[in-house]
PDB file of N, CA and C in Angstrom:
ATOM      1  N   UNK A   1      52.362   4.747 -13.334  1.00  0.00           N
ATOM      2  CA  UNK A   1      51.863   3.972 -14.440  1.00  0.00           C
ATOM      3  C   UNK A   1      51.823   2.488 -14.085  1.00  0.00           C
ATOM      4  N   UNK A   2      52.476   2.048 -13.723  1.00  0.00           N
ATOM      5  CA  UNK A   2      52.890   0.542 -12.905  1.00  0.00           C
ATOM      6  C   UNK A   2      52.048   0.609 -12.282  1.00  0.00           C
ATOM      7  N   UNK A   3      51.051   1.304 -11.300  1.00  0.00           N
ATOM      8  CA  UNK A   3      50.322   1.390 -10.226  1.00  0.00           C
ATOM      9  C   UNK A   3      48.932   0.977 -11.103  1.00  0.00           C
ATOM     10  N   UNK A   4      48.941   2.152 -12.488  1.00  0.00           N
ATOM     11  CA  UNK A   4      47.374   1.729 -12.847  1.00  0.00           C
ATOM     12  C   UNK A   4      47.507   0.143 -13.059  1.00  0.00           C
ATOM     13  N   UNK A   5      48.523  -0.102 -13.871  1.00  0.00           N
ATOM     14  CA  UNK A   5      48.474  -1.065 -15.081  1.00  0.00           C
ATOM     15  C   UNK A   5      48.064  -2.629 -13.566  1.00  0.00           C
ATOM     16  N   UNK A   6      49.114  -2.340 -12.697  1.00  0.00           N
ATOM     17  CA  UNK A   6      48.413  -3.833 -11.460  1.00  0.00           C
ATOM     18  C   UNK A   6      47.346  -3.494 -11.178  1.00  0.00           C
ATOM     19  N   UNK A   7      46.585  -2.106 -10.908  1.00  0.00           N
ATOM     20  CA  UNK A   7      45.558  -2.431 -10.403  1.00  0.00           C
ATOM     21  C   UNK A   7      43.765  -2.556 -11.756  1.00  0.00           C
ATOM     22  N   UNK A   8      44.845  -2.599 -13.157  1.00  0.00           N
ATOM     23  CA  UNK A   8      43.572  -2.846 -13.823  1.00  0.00           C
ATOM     24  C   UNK A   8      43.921  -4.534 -13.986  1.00  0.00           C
ATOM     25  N   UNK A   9      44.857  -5.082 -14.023  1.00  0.00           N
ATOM     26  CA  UNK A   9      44.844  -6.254 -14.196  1.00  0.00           C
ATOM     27  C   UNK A   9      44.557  -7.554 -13.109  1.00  0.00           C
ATOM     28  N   UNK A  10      44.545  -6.638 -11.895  1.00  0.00           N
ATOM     29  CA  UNK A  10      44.073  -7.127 -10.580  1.00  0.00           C
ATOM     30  C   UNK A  10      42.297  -6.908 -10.679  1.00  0.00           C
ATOM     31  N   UNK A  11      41.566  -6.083 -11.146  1.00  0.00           N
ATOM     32  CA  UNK A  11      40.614  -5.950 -11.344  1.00  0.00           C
ATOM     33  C   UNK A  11      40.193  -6.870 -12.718  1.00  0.00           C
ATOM     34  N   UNK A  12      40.694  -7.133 -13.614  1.00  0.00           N
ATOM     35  CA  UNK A  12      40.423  -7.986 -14.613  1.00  0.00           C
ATOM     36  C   UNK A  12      39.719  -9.433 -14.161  1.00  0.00           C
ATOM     37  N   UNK A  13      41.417  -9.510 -13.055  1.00  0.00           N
ATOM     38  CA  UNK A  13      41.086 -10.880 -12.625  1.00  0.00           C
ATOM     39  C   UNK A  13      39.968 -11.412 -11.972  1.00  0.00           C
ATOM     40  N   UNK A  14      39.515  -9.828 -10.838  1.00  0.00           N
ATOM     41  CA  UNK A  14      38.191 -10.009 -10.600  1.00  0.00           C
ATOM     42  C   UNK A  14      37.484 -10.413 -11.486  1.00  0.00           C
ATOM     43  N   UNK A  15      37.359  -9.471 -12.095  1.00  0.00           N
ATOM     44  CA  UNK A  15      35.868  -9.587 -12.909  1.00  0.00           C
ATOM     45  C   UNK A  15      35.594 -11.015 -13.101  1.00  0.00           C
ATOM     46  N   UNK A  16      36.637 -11.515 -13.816  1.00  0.00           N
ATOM     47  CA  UNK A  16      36.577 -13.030 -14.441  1.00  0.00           C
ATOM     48  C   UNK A  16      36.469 -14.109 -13.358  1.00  0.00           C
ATOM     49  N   UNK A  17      36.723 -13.780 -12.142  1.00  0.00           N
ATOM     50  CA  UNK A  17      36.179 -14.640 -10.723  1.00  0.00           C
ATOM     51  C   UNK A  17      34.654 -14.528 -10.811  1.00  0.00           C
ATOM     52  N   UNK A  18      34.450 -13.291 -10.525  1.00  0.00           N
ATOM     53  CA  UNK A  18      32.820 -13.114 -10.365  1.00  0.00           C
ATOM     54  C   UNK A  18      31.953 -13.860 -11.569  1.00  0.00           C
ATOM     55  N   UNK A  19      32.622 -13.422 -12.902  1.00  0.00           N
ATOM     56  CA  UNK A  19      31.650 -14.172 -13.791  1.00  0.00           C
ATOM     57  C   UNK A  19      31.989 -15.718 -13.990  1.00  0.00           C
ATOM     58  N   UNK A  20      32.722 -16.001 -13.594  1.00  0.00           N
ATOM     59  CA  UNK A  20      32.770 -18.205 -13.190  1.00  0.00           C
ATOM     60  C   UNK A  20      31.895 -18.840 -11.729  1.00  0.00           C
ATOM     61  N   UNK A  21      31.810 -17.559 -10.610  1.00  0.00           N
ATOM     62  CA  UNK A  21      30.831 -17.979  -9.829  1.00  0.00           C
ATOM     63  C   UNK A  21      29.006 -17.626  -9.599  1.00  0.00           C
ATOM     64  N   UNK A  22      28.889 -17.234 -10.979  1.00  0.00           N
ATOM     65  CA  UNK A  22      27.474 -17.475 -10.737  1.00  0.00           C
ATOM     66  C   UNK A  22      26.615 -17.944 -11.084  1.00  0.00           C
ATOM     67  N   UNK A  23      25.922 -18.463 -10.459  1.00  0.00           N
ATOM     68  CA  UNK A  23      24.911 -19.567 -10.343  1.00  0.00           C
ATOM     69  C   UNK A  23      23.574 -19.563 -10.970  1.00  0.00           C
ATOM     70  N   UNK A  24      23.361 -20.575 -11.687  1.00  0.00           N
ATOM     71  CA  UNK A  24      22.438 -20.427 -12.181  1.00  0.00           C
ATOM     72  C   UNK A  24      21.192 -21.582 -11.628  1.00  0.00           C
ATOM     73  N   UNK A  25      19.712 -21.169 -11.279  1.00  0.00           N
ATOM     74  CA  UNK A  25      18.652 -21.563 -11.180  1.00  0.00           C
ATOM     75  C   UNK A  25      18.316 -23.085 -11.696  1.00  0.00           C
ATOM     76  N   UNK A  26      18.453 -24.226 -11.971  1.00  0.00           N
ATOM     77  CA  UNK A  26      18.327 -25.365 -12.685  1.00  0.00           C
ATOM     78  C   UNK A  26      16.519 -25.785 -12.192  1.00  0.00           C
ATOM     79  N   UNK A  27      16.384 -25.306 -11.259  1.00  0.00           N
ATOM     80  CA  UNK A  27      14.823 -25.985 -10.718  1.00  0.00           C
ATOM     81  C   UNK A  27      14.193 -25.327 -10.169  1.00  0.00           C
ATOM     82  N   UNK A  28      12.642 -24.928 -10.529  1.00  0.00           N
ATOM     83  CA  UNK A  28      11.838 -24.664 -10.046  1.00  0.00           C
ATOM     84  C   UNK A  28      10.544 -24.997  -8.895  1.00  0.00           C
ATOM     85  N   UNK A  29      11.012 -23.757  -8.313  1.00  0.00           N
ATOM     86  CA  UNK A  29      10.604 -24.149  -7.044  1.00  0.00           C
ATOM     87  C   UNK A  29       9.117 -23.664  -6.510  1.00  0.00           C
ATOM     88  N   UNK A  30       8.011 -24.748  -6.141  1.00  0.00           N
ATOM     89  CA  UNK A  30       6.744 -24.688  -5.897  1.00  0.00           C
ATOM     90  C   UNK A  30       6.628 -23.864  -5.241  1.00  0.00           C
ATOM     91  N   UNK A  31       5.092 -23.060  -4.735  1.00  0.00           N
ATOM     92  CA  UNK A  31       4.837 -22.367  -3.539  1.00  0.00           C
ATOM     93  C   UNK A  31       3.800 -22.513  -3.687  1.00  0.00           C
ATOM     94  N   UNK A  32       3.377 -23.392  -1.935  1.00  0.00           N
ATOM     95  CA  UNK A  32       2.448 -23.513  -1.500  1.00  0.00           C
ATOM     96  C   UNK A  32       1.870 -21.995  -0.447  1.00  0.00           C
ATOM     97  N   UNK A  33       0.496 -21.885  -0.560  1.00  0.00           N
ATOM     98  CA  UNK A  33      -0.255 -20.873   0.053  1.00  0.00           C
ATOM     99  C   UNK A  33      -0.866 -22.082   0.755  1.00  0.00           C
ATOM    100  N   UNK A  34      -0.054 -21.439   2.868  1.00  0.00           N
ATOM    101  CA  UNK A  34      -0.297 -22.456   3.781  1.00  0.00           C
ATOM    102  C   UNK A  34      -1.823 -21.853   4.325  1.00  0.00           C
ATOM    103  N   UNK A  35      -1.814 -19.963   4.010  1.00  0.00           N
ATOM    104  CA  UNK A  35      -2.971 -19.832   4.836  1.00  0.00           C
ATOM    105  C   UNK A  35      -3.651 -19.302   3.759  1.00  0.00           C
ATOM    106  N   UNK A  36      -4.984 -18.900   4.209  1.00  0.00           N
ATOM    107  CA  UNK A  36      -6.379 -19.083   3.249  1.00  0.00           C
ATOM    108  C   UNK A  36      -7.499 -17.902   3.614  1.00  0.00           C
ATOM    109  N   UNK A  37      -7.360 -16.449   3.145  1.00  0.00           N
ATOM    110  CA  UNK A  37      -8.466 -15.541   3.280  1.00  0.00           C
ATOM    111  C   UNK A  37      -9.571 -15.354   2.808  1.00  0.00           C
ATOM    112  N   UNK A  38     -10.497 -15.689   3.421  1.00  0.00           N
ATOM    113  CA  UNK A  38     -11.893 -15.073   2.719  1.00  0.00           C
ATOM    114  C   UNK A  38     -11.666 -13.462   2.368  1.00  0.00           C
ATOM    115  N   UNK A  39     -12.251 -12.715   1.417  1.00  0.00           N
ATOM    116  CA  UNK A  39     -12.149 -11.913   0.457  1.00  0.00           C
ATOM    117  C   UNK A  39     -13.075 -10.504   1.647  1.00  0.00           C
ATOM    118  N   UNK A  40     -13.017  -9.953   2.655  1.00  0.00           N
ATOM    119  CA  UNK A  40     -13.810  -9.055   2.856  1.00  0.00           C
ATOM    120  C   UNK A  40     -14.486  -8.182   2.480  1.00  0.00           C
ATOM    121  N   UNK A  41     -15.529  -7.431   2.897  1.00  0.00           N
ATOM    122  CA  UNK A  41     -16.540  -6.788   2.017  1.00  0.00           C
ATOM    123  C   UNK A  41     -15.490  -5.234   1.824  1.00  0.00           C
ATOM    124  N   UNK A  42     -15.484  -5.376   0.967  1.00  0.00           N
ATOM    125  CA  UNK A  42     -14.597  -3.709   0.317  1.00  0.00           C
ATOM    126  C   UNK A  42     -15.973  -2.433   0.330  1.00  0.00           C
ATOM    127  N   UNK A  43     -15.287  -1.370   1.260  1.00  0.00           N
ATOM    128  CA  UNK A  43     -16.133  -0.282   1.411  1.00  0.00           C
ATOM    129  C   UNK A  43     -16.349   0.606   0.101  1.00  0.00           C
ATOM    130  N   UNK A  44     -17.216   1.470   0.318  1.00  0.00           N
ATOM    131  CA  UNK A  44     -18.015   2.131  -1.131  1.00  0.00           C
ATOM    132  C   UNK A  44     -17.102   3.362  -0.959  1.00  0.00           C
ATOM    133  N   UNK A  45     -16.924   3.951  -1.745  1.00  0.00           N
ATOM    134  CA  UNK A  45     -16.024   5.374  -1.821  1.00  0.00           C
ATOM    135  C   UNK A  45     -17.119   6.295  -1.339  1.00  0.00           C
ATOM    136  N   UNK A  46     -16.786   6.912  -0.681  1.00  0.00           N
ATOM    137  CA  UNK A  46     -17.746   8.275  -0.098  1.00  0.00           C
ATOM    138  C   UNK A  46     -18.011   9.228  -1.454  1.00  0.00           C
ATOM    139  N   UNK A  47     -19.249   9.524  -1.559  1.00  0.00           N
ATOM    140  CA  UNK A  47     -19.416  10.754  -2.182  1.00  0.00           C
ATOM    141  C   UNK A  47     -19.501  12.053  -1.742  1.00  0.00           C
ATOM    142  N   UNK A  48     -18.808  12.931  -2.094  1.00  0.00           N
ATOM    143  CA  UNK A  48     -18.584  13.711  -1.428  1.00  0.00           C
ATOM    144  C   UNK A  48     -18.936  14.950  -2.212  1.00  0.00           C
ATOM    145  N   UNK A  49     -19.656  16.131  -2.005  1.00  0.00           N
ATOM    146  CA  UNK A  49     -20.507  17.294  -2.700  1.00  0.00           C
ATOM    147  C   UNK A  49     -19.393  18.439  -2.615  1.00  0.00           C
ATOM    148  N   UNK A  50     -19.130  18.998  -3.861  1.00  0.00           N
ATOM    149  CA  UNK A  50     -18.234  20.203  -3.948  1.00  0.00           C
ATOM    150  C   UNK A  50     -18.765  21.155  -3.227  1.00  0.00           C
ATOM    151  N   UNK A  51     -17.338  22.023  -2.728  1.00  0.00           N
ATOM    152  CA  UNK A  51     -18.106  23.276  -2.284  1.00  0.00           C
ATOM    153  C   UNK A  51     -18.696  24.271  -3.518  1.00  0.00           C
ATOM    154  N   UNK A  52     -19.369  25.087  -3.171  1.00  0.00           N
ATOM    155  CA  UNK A  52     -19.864  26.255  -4.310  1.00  0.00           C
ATOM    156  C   UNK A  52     -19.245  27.523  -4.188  1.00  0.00           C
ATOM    157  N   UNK A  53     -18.725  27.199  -5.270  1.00  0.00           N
ATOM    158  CA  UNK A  53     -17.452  28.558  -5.576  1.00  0.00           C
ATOM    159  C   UNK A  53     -18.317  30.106  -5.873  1.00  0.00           C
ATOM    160  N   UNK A  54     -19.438  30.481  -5.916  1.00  0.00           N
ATOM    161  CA  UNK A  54     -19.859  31.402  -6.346  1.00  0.00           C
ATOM    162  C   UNK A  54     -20.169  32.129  -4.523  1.00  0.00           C
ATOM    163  N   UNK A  55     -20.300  31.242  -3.444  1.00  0.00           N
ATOM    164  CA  UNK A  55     -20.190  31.626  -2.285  1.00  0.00           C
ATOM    165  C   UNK A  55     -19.486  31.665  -1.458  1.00  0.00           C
ATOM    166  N   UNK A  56     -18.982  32.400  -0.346  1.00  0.00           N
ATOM    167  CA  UNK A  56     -17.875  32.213   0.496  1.00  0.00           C
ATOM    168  C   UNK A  56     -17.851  30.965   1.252  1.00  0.00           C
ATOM    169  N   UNK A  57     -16.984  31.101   1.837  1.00  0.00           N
ATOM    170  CA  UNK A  57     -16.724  29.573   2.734  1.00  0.00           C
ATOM    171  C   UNK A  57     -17.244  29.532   3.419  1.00  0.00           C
ATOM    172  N   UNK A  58     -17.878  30.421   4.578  1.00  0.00           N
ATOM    173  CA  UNK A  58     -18.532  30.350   5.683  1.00  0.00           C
ATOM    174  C   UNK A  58     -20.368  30.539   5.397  1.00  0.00           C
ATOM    175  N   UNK A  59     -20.451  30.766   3.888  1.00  0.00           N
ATOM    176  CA  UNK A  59     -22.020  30.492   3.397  1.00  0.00           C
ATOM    177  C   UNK A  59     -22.718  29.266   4.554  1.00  0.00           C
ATOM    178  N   UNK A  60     -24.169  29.642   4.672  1.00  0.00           N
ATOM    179  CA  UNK A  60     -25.020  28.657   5.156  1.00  0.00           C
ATOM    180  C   UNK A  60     -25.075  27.509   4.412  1.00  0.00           C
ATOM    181  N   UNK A  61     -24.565  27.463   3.178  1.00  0.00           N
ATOM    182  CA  UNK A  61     -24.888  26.350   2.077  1.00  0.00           C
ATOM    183  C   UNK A  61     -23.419  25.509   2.002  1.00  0.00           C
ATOM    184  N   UNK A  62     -22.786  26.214   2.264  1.00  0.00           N
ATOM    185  CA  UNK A  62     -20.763  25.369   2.204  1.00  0.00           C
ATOM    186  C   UNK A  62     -20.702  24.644   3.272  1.00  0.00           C
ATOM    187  N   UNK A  63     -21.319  25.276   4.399  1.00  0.00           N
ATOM    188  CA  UNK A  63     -21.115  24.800   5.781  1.00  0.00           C
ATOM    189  C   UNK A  63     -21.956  23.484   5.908  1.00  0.00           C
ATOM    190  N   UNK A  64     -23.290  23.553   5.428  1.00  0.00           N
ATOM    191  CA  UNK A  64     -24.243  21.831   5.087  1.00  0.00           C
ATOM    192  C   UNK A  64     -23.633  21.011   4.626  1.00  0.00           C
ATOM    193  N   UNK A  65     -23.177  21.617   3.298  1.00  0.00           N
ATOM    194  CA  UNK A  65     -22.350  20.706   2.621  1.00  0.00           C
ATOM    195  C   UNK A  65     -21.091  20.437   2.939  1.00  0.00           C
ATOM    196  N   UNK A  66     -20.088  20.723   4.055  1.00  0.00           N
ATOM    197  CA  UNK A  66     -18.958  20.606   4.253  1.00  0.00           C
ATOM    198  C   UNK A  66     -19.332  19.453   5.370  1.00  0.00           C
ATOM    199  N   UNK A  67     -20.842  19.954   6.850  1.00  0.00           N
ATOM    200  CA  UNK A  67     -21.043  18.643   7.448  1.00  0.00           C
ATOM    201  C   UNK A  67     -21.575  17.930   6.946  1.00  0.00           C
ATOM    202  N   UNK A  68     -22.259  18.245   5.819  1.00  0.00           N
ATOM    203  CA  UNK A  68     -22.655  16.551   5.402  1.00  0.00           C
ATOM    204  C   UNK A  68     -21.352  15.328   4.247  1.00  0.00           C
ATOM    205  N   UNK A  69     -19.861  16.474   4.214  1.00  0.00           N
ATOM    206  CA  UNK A  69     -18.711  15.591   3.778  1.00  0.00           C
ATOM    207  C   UNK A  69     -18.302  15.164   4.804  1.00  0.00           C
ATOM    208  N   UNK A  70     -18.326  15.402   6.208  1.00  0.00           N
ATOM    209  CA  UNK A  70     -17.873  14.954   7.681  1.00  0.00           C
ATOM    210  C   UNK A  70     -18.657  13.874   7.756  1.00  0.00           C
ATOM    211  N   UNK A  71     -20.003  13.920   7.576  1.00  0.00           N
ATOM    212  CA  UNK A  71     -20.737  12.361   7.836  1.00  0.00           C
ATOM    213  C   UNK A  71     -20.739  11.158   6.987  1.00  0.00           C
ATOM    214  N   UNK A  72     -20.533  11.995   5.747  1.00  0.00           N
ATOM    215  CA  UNK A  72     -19.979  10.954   4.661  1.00  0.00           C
ATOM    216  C   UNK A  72     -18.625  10.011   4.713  1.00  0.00           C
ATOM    217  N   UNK A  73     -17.545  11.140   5.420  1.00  0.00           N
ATOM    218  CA  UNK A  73     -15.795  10.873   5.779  1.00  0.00           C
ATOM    219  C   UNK A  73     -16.350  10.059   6.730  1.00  0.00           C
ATOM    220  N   UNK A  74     -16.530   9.879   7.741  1.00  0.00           N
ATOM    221  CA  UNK A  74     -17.086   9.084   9.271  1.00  0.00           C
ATOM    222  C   UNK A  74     -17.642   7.958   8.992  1.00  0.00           C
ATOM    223  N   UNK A  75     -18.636   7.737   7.921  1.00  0.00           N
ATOM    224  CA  UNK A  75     -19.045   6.034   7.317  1.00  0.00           C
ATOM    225  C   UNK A  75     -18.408   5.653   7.020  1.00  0.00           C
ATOM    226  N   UNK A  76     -17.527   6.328   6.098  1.00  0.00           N
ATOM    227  CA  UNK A  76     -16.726   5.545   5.178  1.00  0.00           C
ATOM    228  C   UNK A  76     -15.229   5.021   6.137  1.00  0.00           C
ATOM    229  N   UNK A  77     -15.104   5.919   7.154  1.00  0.00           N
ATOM    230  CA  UNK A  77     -14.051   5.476   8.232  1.00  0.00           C
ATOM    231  C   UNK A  77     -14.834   4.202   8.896  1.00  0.00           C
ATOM    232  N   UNK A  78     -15.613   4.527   9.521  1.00  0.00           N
ATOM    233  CA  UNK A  78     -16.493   2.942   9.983  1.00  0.00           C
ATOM    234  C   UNK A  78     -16.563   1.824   9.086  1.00  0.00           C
ATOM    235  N   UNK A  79     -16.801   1.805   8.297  1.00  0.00           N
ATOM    236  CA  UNK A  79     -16.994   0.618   7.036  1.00  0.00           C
ATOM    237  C   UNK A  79     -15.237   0.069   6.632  1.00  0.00           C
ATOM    238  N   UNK A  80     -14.316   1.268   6.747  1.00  0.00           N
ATOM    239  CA  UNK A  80     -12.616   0.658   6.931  1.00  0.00           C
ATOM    240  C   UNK A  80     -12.462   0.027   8.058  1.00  0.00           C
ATOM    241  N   UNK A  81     -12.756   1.112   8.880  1.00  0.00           N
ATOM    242  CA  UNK A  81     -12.568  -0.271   9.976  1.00  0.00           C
ATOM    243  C   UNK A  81     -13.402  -1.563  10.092  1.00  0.00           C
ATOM    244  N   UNK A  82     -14.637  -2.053   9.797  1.00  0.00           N
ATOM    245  CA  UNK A  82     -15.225  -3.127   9.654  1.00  0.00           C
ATOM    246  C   UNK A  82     -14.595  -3.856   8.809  1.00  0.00           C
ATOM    247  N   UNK A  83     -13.842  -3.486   7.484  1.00  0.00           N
ATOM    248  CA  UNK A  83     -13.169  -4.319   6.691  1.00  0.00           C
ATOM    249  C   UNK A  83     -11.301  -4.579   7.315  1.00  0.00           C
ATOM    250  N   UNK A  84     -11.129  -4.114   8.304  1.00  0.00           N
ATOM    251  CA  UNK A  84      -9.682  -4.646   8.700  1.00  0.00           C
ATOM    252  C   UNK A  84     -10.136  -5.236   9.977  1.00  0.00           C
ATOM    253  N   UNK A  85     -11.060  -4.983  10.773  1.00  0.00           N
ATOM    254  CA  UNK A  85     -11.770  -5.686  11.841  1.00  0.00           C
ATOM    255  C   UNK A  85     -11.796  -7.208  11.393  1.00  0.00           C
ATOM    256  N   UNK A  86     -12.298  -7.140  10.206  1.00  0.00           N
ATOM    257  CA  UNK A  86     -13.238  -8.548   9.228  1.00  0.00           C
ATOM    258  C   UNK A  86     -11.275  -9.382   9.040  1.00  0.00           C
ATOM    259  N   UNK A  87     -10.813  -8.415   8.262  1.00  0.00           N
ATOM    260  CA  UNK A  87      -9.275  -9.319   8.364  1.00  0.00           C
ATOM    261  C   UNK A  87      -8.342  -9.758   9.422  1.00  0.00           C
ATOM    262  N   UNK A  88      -8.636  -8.885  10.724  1.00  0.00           N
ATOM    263  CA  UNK A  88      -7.812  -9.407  11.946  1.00  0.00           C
ATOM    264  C   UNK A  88      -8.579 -10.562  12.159  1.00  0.00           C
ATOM    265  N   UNK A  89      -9.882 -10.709  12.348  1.00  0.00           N
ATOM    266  CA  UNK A  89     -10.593 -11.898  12.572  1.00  0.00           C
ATOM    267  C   UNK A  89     -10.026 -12.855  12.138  1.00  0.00           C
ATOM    268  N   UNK A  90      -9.896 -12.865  10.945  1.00  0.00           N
ATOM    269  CA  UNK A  90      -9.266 -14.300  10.584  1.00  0.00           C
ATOM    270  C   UNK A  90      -7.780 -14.216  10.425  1.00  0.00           C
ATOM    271  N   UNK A  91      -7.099 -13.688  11.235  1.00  0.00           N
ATOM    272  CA  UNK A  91      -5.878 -14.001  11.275  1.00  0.00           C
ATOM    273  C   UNK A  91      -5.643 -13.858  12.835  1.00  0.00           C
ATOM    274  N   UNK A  92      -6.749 -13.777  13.795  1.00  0.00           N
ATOM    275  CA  UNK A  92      -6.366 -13.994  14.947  1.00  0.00           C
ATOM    276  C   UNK A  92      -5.953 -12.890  15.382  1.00  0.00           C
ATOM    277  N   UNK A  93      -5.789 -11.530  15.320  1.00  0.00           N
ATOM    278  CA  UNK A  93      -5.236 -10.526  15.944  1.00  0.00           C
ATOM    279  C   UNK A  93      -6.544  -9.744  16.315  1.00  0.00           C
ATOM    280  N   UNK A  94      -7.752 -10.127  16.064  1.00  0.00           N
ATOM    281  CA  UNK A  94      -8.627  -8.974  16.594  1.00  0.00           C
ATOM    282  C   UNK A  94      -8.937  -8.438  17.996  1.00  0.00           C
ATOM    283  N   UNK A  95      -8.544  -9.687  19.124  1.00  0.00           N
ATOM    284  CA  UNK A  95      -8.366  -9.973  20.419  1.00  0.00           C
ATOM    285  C   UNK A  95      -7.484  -9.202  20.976  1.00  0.00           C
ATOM    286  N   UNK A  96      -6.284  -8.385  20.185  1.00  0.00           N
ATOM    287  CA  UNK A  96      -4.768  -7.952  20.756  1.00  0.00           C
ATOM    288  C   UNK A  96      -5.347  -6.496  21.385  1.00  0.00           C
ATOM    289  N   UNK A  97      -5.973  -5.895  20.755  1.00  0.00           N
ATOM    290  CA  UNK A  97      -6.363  -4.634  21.028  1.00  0.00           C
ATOM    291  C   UNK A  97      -7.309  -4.441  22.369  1.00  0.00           C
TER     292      UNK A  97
END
């Protein structure tokens, strides 16, 4: 019992340390923006054609439409990379590669 009773009053004392040392904010502090991005061209979302559920997967008609979601996926990968291409540029890293 002696054991709890020091170690809640040893913890008391904490507490009441911690809440006399903290600090409070008095001034607000500016932030300057040192560097400066132009806005790159943001790519178009791919459209992409459902498959047709009334035919199997390997239909002549799923399979068009599945390569023509591959050529659609593939622009739209080219046009990401032109827009992080466009941001290394101006931050100087396009050279690293």
């Amino acid at each position: 019992m002696k054991t709890a009773a020091l170690l809640l009053i040893l913890l008391m004392m904490l507490s009441a340390c911690a809440q006399s040392r903290a600090s409070k904010i008095d001034e607000v502090r500016e932030v300057v923006i040192v560097a400066g991005y132009e806005q790159c061209p943001r790519p178009a979302k791919p459209e992409l054609k459902p498959l047709l559920e009334e035919m199997h997967l390997g239909s002549r008609e799923n399979v068009d439409r599945m390569m023509q979601n591959i050529v659609e996926l593939l622009g739209a990968l080219k046009a990401m990379n032109s827009t992080i291409h466009c941001y290394e540029i101006q931050t100087g890293r396009a050279d690293e590669k």
